[in-house]
Coordinates of C-alpha atoms and ligand atoms in Angstrom, one line a residue:
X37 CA 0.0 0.0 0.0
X38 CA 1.8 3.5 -0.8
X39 CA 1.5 5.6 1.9
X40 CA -0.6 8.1 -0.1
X41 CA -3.4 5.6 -0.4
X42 CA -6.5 6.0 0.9
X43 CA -7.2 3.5 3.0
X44 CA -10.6 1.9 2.8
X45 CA -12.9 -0.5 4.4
X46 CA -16.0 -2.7 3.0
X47 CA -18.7 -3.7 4.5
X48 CA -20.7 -6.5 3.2
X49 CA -17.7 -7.6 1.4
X50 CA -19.1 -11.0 1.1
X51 CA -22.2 -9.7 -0.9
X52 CA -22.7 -9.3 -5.3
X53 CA -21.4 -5.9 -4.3
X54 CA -18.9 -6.4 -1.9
X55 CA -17.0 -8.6 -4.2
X56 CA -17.0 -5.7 -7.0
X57 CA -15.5 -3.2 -4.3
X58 CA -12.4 -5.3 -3.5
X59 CA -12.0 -5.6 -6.6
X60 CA -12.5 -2.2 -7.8
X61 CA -10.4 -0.6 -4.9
X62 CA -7.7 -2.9 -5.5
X63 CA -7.6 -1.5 -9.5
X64 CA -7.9 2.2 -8.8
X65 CA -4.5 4.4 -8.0
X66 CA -5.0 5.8 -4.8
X67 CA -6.7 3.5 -2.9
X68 CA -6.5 0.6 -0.9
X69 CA -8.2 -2.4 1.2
X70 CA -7.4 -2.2 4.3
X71 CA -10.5 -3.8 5.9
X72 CA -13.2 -6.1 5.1
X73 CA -16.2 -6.6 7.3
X74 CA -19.1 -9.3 6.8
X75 CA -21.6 -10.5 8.6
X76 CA -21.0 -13.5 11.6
X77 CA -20.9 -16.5 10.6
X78 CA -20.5 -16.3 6.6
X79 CA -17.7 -19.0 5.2
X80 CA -15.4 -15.8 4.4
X81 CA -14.7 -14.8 8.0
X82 CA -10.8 -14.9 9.0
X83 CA -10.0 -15.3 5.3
X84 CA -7.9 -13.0 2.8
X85 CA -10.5 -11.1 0.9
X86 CA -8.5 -12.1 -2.1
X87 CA -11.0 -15.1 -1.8
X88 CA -13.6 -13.0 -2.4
X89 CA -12.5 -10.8 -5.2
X90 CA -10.3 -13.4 -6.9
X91 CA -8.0 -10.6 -6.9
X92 CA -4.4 -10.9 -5.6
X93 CA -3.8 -11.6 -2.0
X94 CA -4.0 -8.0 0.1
X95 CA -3.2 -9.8 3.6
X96 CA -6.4 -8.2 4.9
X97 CA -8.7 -10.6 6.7
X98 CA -12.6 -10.2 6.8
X99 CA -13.8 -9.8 10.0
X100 CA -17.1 -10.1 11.6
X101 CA -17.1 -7.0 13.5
X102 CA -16.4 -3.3 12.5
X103 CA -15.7 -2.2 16.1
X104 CA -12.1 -4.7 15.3
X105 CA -11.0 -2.5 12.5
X106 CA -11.9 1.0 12.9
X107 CA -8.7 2.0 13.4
X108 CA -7.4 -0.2 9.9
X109 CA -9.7 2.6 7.4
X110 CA -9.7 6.3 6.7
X111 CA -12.8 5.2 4.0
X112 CA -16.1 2.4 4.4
X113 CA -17.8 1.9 1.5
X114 CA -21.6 0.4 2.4
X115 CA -23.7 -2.1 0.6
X116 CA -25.5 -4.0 2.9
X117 CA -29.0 -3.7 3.9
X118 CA -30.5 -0.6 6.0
X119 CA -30.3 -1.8 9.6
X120 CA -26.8 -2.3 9.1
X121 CA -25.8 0.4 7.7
X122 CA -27.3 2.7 10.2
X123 CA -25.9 0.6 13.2
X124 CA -22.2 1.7 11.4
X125 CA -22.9 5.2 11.1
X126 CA -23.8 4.6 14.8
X127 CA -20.6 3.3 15.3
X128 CA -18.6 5.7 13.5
X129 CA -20.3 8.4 15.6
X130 CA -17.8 11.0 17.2
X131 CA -15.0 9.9 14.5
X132 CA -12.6 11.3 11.7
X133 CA -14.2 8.2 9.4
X134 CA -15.4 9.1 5.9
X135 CA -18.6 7.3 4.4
X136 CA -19.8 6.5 1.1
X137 CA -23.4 4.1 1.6
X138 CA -24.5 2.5 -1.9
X139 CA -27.2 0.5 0.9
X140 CA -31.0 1.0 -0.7
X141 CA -34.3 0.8 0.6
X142 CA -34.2 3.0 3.9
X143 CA -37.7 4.0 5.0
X144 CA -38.1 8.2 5.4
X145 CA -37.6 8.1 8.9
X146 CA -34.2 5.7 8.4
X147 CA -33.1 8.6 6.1
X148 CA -33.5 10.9 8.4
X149 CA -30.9 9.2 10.7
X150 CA -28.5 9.0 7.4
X151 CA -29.2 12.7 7.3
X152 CA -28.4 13.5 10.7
X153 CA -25.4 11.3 10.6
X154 CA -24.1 13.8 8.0
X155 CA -23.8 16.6 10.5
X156 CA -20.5 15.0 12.0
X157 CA -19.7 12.5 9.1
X158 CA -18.8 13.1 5.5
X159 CA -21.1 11.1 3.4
X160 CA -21.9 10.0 0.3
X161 CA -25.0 8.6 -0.6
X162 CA -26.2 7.7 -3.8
X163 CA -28.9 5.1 -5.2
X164 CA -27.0 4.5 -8.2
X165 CA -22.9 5.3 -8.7
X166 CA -22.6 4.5 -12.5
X167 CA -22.1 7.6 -14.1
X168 CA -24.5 6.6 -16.4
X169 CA -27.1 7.2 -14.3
X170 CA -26.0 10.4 -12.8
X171 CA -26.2 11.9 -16.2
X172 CA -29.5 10.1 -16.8
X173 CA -30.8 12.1 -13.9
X174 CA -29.8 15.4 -15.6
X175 CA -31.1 14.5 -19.4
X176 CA -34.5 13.3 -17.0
X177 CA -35.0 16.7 -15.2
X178 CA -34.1 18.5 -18.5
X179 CA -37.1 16.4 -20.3
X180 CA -39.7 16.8 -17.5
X181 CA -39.0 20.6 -17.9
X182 CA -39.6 20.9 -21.3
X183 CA -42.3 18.6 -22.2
X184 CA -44.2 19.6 -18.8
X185 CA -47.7 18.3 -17.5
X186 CA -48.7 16.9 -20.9
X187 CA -47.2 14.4 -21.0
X188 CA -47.6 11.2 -18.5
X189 CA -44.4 10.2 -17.4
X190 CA -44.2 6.1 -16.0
X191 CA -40.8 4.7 -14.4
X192 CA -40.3 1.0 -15.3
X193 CA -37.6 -1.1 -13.4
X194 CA -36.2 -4.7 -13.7
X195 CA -33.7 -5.9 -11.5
X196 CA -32.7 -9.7 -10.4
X197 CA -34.6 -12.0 -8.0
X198 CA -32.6 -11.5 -5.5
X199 CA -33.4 -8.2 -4.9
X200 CA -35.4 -7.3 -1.5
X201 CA -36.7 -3.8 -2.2
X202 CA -39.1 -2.0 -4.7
X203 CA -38.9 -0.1 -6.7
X204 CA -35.4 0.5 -6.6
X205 CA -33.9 3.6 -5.0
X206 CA -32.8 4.3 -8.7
X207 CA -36.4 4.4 -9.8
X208 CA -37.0 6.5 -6.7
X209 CA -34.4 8.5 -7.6
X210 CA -35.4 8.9 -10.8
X211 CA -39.3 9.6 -10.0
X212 CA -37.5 12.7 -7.4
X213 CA -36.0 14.1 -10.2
X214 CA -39.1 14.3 -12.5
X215 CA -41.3 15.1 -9.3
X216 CA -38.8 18.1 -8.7
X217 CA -38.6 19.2 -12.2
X218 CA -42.1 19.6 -12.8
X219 CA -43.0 21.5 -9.1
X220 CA -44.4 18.1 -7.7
X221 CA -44.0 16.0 -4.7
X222 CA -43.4 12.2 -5.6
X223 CA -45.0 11.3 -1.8
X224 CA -48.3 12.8 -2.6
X225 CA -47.9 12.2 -6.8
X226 CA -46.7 8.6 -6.8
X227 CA -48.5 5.2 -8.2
X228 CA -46.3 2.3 -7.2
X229 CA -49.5 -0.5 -8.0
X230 CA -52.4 -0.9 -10.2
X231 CA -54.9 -3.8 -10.0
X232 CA -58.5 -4.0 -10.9
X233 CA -60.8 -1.5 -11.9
X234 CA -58.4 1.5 -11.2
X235 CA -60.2 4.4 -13.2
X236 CA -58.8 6.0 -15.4
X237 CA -55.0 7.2 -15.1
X238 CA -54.8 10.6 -13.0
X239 CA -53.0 13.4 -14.5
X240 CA -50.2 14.7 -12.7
X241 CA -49.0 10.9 -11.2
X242 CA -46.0 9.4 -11.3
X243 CA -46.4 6.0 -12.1
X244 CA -43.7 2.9 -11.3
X245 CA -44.0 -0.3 -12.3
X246 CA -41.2 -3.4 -10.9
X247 CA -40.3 -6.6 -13.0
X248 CA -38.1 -9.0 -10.5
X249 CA -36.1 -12.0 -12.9
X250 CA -33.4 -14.0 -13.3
X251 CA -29.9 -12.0 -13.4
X252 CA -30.8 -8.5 -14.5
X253 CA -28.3 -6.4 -13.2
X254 CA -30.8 -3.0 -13.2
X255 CA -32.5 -1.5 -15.9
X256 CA -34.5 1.9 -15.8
X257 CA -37.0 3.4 -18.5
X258 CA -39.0 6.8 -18.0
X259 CA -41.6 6.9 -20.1
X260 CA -43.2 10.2 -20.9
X261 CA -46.0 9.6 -23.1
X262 CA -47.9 12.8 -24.5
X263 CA -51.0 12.8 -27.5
X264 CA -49.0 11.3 -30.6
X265 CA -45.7 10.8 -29.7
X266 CA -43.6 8.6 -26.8
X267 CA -40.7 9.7 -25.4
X268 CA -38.4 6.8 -23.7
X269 CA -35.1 7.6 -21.9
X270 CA -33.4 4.2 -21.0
X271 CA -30.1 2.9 -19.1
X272 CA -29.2 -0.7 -18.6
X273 CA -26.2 -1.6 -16.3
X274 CA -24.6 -4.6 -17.5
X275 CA -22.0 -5.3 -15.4
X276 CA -21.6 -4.2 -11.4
X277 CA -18.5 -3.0 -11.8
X278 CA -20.0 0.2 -12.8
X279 CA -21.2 0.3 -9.9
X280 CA -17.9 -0.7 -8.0
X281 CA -15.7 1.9 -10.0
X282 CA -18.2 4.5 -9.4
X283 CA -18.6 3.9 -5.2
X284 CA -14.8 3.9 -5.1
X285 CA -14.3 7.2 -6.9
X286 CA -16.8 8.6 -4.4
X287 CA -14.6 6.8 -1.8
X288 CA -11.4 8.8 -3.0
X289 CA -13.4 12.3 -3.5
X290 CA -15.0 11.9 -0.3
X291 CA -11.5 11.4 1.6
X292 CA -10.8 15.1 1.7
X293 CA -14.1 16.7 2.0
X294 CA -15.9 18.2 5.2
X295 CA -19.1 16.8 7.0
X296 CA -22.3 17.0 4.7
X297 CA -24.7 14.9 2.5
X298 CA -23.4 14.7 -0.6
X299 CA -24.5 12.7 -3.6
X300 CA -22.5 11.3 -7.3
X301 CA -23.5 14.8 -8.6
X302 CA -21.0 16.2 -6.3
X303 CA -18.2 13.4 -6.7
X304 CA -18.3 14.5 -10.5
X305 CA -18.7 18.1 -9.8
X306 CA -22.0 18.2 -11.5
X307 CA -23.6 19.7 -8.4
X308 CA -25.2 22.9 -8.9
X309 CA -25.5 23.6 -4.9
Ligands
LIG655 P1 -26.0 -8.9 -1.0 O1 -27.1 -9.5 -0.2 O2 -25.4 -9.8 -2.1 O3 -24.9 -8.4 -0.1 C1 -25.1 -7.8 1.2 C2 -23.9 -8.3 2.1 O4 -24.1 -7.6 3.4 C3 -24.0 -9.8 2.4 O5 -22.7 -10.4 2.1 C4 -24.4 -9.9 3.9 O6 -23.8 -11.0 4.5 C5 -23.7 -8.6 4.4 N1 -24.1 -8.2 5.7 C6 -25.3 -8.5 6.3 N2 -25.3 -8.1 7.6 C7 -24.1 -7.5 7.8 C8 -23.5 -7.0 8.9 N3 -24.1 -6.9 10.1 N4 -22.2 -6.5 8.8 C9 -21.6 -6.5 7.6 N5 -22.1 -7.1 6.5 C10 -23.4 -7.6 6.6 O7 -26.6 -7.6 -1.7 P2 -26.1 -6.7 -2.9 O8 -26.7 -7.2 -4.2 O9 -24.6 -6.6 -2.8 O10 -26.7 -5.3 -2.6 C11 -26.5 -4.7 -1.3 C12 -27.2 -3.3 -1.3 O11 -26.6 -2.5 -2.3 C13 -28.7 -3.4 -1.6 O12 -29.4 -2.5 -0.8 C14 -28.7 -3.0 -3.1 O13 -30.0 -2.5 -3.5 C15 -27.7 -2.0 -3.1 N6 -27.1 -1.7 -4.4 C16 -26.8 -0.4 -4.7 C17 -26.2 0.0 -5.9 C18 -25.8 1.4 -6.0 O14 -25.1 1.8 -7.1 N7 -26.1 2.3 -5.1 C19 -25.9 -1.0 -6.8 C20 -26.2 -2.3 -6.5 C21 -26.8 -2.6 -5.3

């Protein structure tokens, strides 16, 4: 490790994600594993994390408890599941530790705890890290603007059956950036199920629809549908690494920044706040 390397931890190493991170971190310039931290009892536990990447060996052990290695990390990058990664920003409380949490599915009151975690912590937080989809966001506010409340505008989602949450915090995202575009709010403007004799379609909602199959790493489509003419803005992630490359540039930005919320917009300097 070179001693300008920013040294950085993963949580849920064992997980689809967590393998793409080690391997990810270990490809970059600039930064380095220095900690690996899974859940108790998984088959990785005490073992190079080179088993899990199929990377070269980093002589760093996963461990099974974050409170063992918090003095190993500058960095934690998060993908886990909600509980957990608001017991580590728990944790972290009161330290120098810099986050970046690629975790999905928090309920508004769990985001407020992210939120006030960001008081103290630096912390990035994103529901998608390709930078695909970051730019996505931008072309999809741009549209909503122009085309207005003529058109209907429906998010559609597919992701693999593994997945535990729906729609995905990118379709949330996503259905934000419209809502915000077009002077809405997606809480009171959303339709996330139709079945039965529904009426006809409301103008003004936000409709999401979720297909769970097979592999799919994560595909988005927003749909804005006016008289005559469809406008469809896609992205398809076809490899996690996207993903991985994407968290660990956040991981490296977010190494010299102050406490705040920050987001991918800001990691590629996008942000207009
Ligand atoms: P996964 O289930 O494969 O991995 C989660 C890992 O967390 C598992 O290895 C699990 O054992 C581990 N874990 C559970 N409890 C833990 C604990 N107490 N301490 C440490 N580790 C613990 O899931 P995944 O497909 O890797 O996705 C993880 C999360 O990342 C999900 O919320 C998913 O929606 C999200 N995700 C986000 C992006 C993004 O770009 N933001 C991309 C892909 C997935």
């Amino acid at each position: 490790m070179s001693e300008k390397s920013v040294k950085i931890a993963i949580n849920g190493a064992a997980g689809r994600m967590g393998r793409q991170l080690l391997a990810a971190v270990g490809e970059r310039d600039g930064t380095a594993v220095s900690a690996a931290i899974d859940a108790p009892g998984q088959a990785c536990i005490g073992l190079d994390t080179s088993v899990l990447s199929g990377g070269e060996a980093t002589n760093v052990n996963t461990v099974d408890s974050l409170a063992n290695v918090i003095e190993h990390f500058d960095t934690i990058i998060d993908f886990t599941a909600p509980a957990v990664t608001l017991a580590l920003l728990e944790t972290l409380r009161g330290t120098n530790k810099k986050v970046v949490i690629g975790t999905t599915g928090f309920t508004a009151v769990q985001l407020e705890a992210l939120s006030a975690a960001a008081e103290s912590l630096p912390i990035v937080f994103a529901a998608n890290y390709s930078i695909g989809v970051t730019v996505t966001l931008a072309l999809l506010r741009d549209a909503a603007k122009a085309l207005g409340d003529d058109y209907d505008v429906e998010i559609s989602e597919a992701h693999h059956h593994h997945k535990v949450d729906a729609p995905s915090g990118t379709a949330l995202a996503m259905g934000h950036a419209v809502a915000d575009a077009l002077g809405r709010d997606l809480d009171q403007c959303a339709v996330y199920a139709r079945e039965g004799i529904t009426g006809a379609r409301k103008s003004k909602t936000i409709g999401f629809a979720t297909v769970r199959a097979g592999d799919i790493i994560g595909d988005h489509t927003v749909l804005y549908a006016g008289n005559g003419e469809r406008l469809e803005i896609t992205h398809k992630a076809t490899d996690r690494m996207t993903f991985a490359r994407g968290a660990v540039r956040a991981a490296h930005w977010v190494s010299s920044q102050p406490a705040g919320l920050y987001d991918m917009t800001h990691v590629l300097g996008l942000a207009k706040d």
